[in-house]
Coordinates of C-alpha atoms in Angstrom, one line a residue:
Chain A
G1 CA 130.3 46.6 -17.2
A2 CA 134.2 47.5 -16.2
V3 CA 135.1 50.6 -15.1
V4 CA 138.2 52.5 -16.9
S5 CA 139.3 56.0 -15.4
Q6 CA 141.1 58.9 -17.5
H7 CA 143.2 61.6 -15.8
P8 CA 143.3 64.4 -16.3
S9 CA 139.9 65.2 -18.7
R10 CA 141.5 68.3 -20.2
V11 CA 145.0 69.9 -19.8
I12 CA 146.4 72.9 -21.4
C13 CA 150.6 72.8 -21.7
K14 CA 153.1 74.7 -22.7
S15 CA 155.0 74.1 -26.1
G16 CA 158.3 72.0 -25.0
T17 CA 156.8 70.6 -22.0
S18 CA 155.7 66.8 -21.3
V19 CA 152.2 65.7 -20.1
K20 CA 151.5 62.3 -18.4
I21 CA 148.4 60.7 -19.1
E22 CA 147.0 58.3 -16.6
C23 CA 144.6 55.5 -17.6
R24 CA 143.5 52.8 -14.4
S25 CA 141.4 49.9 -14.4
L26 CA 139.2 50.5 -11.2
D27 CA 137.6 47.0 -10.8
F28 CA 139.5 44.6 -12.8
Q29 CA 143.0 43.8 -13.7
A30 CA 143.7 44.3 -17.4
T31 CA 146.6 42.5 -18.8
T32 CA 146.3 45.1 -21.8
M33 CA 146.2 48.6 -22.5
F34 CA 145.5 50.1 -25.3
W35 CA 146.3 54.2 -26.2
Y36 CA 144.4 55.9 -29.1
R37 CA 144.2 59.3 -30.3
Q38 CA 141.1 60.5 -31.8
F39 CA 141.1 63.8 -34.6
P40 CA 137.5 65.9 -34.6
K41 CA 135.0 64.1 -36.2
K42 CA 137.2 61.2 -37.1
S43 CA 136.9 57.4 -36.0
L44 CA 139.7 56.1 -33.4
M45 CA 143.3 55.4 -34.3
L46 CA 145.4 53.2 -32.4
M47 CA 149.0 54.6 -30.9
A48 CA 150.2 51.4 -29.3
T49 CA 149.5 48.3 -27.5
S50 CA 150.9 47.9 -23.7
N51 CA 150.9 44.6 -22.2
E52 CA 151.7 44.8 -18.4
G53 CA 155.6 44.4 -17.4
S54 CA 156.7 44.3 -21.2
K55 CA 157.4 47.3 -23.9
A56 CA 154.7 48.7 -25.6
T57 CA 154.0 47.7 -29.1
Y58 CA 153.8 50.8 -31.3
E59 CA 152.0 51.2 -34.6
Q60 CA 153.6 52.3 -37.9
G61 CA 154.3 56.0 -37.8
V62 CA 153.8 56.5 -34.0
E63 CA 156.8 57.9 -32.7
K64 CA 157.8 55.6 -29.2
D65 CA 160.6 58.6 -28.2
K66 CA 157.9 61.2 -27.9
F67 CA 154.9 58.8 -27.0
L68 CA 156.2 57.1 -23.6
I69 CA 153.8 54.3 -22.8
N70 CA 154.6 52.8 -19.2
H71 CA 152.3 49.7 -17.8
A72 CA 154.0 49.0 -14.5
S73 CA 150.7 47.3 -13.0
L74 CA 147.9 45.3 -14.2
T75 CA 145.5 48.6 -13.4
L76 CA 147.8 51.5 -14.2
S77 CA 149.2 52.3 -17.2
T78 CA 150.5 56.1 -18.5
L79 CA 151.2 58.2 -21.5
T80 CA 153.5 60.9 -21.4
V81 CA 153.6 63.0 -24.6
T82 CA 157.5 64.6 -24.7
S83 CA 158.2 67.8 -25.7
A84 CA 154.6 68.3 -26.9
H85 CA 154.4 70.5 -29.9
P86 CA 150.5 72.4 -31.2
E87 CA 150.4 69.2 -33.5
D88 CA 150.0 67.1 -30.8
S89 CA 147.1 68.6 -29.8
S90 CA 144.2 66.1 -29.7
F91 CA 141.9 63.5 -28.1
Y92 CA 143.6 60.8 -26.5
I93 CA 141.6 58.0 -25.3
C94 CA 143.0 54.8 -23.7
S95 CA 141.1 51.5 -23.4
A96 CA 141.7 48.5 -21.4
S97 CA 141.0 44.7 -21.6
T98 CA 140.5 41.7 -19.5
G99 CA 142.2 39.6 -22.0
P100 CA 143.3 39.8 -26.0
R101 CA 140.4 38.0 -27.1
R102 CA 137.8 39.9 -24.5
E103 CA 135.9 43.1 -24.6
A104 CA 138.1 46.6 -24.1
F105 CA 136.9 49.3 -21.9
F106 CA 137.3 53.1 -22.7
G107 CA 138.0 55.8 -20.2
Q108 CA 136.7 59.0 -20.8
G109 CA 139.4 60.9 -22.8
T110 CA 141.9 63.4 -22.2
R111 CA 141.9 66.7 -24.4
L112 CA 145.3 68.0 -24.7
T113 CA 146.2 71.7 -25.9
V114 CA 149.3 72.6 -26.6
V115 CA 149.8 76.6 -27.0
Chain B
G1 CA 145.6 47.5 -43.2
Q2 CA 142.7 46.4 -42.6
Q3 CA 139.6 48.4 -42.7
L4 CA 135.5 48.1 -41.7
N5 CA 133.2 50.1 -43.9
Q6 CA 130.9 51.6 -41.8
S7 CA 127.4 53.0 -43.5
P8 CA 125.8 55.4 -43.0
Q9 CA 127.9 58.2 -41.8
S10 CA 125.5 60.2 -40.5
M11 CA 121.7 59.9 -40.3
F12 CA 119.0 62.3 -39.2
I13 CA 116.0 61.4 -37.8
Q14 CA 113.1 62.2 -36.0
E15 CA 112.5 60.9 -32.5
G16 CA 110.9 57.5 -32.3
E17 CA 112.1 56.2 -35.5
D18 CA 113.9 53.1 -36.1
V19 CA 117.7 53.5 -36.8
S20 CA 119.6 50.6 -38.6
M21 CA 123.4 50.7 -39.5
N22 CA 125.8 48.1 -40.5
C23 CA 129.5 47.1 -40.7
T24 CA 131.3 45.3 -43.5
S25 CA 134.5 44.0 -43.8
S26 CA 136.7 42.4 -46.6
S27 CA 138.0 39.9 -43.8
I28 CA 136.6 37.0 -41.5
F29 CA 136.6 38.7 -37.5
N30 CA 136.0 36.6 -34.5
T31 CA 134.6 39.1 -32.3
W32 CA 132.6 42.2 -33.4
L33 CA 131.9 45.4 -30.7
W34 CA 129.3 48.0 -30.8
Y35 CA 130.3 51.1 -29.1
K36 CA 128.9 54.8 -28.6
Q37 CA 130.3 58.0 -28.0
D38 CA 129.1 61.7 -26.7
P39 CA 131.2 64.5 -27.7
G40 CA 134.4 64.6 -25.6
E41 CA 133.8 61.4 -24.0
G42 CA 135.4 58.3 -24.6
P43 CA 133.3 55.2 -26.2
V44 CA 131.0 53.2 -24.2
L45 CA 130.5 49.6 -25.0
L46 CA 127.2 48.5 -26.0
I47 CA 127.1 45.0 -27.5
A48 CA 129.7 42.6 -27.7
L49 CA 129.1 39.6 -30.2
Y50 CA 131.3 36.5 -30.1
K51 CA 130.0 34.2 -32.4
A52 CA 128.7 33.8 -36.1
G53 CA 124.7 34.5 -36.5
E54 CA 124.6 35.7 -32.5
L55 CA 121.8 38.0 -32.1
T56 CA 121.9 40.2 -29.0
S57 CA 119.8 42.5 -27.5
N58 CA 120.5 45.5 -24.8
G59 CA 116.9 47.3 -23.8
R60 CA 116.4 48.6 -27.4
L61 CA 119.6 48.2 -28.9
T62 CA 120.1 44.5 -31.2
A63 CA 123.1 43.8 -33.0
Q64 CA 124.0 40.7 -35.0
F65 CA 126.8 38.8 -35.8
G66 CA 126.9 38.0 -39.6
I67 CA 126.8 34.4 -40.4
T68 CA 130.2 35.2 -43.3
R69 CA 131.5 37.0 -40.0
K70 CA 132.2 39.3 -42.1
D71 CA 129.7 41.9 -41.4
S72 CA 127.8 43.0 -38.8
F73 CA 124.5 45.4 -37.5
L74 CA 122.8 47.4 -35.1
N75 CA 119.8 48.2 -34.8
I76 CA 117.8 50.9 -32.3
S77 CA 114.3 50.6 -32.1
A78 CA 112.0 53.8 -31.0
S79 CA 114.3 56.2 -31.0
I80 CA 114.9 58.8 -28.3
P81 CA 117.2 62.0 -27.8
S82 CA 119.6 60.5 -25.5
D83 CA 120.8 57.8 -28.6
V84 CA 122.1 61.0 -30.2
G85 CA 126.1 60.6 -30.8
I86 CA 128.7 58.8 -32.8
Y87 CA 128.2 54.8 -32.9
F88 CA 131.3 53.0 -33.7
C89 CA 131.9 49.6 -35.0
A90 CA 135.1 47.2 -34.1
G91 CA 136.2 43.9 -35.3
R92 CA 139.1 41.5 -34.0
Q93 CA 140.5 38.6 -35.6
G94 CA 141.6 36.4 -32.5
A95 CA 143.8 38.3 -30.3
Q96 CA 144.9 41.0 -32.6
K97 CA 144.0 44.9 -32.1
L98 CA 140.6 46.0 -32.5
V99 CA 140.0 47.4 -36.2
F100 CA 137.5 50.5 -35.7
G101 CA 134.6 51.5 -38.5
Q102 CA 134.6 55.1 -39.3
G103 CA 131.7 55.9 -37.2
T104 CA 127.7 56.5 -37.7
R105 CA 126.7 60.1 -36.5
L106 CA 123.1 59.9 -35.5
T107 CA 120.9 63.2 -35.3
I108 CA 117.2 62.9 -33.4
N109 CA 114.6 65.8 -34.2
P110 CA 112.1 65.9 -31.2

């Protein structure tokens, strides 16, 4: 299957700082990338959908000014958690797809801890 | 919003037993995907289904896309310790976003 690389796998940051998470499709071009948040023992919650070269589409209740998404190329999308607070601590996962009707492949996830 | 009902929520089985889990929806889906997630990792795609009635195997795993397009099941035969994890179904209507089930947590006693 296709490979999606997410970095970093773990990050600890202080309250008020910003953290950037990268998601790369290594062996295919991803026209669409998705960002999820997962709470312990829960399913994946979609935060936003990003299409290369256009603004991301955020799900209801997700603050677009807090979770900045950039999808500048067909192989890279970034999620920046701005002015992080302890309640932003979570497991963030990206996925990439070759098209809107195709399979979605997931990155390894990023464990964010805000102290 | 759309929801998938995945069952069972958890399973405790003996090594070597077969496993069956399923997902149902009140909506029709055009795509069904099954994923496995290990602790601290992202989900890994197991099987993708695109046609109603489609039955697809991947080693000891078999999944089917229900005829009504509102359900799908995943079977695991002769379970082994590395099958432990959380299994998620996901459905999609056309080009819409994926909708995930709540997950089935599989525990295997040796």
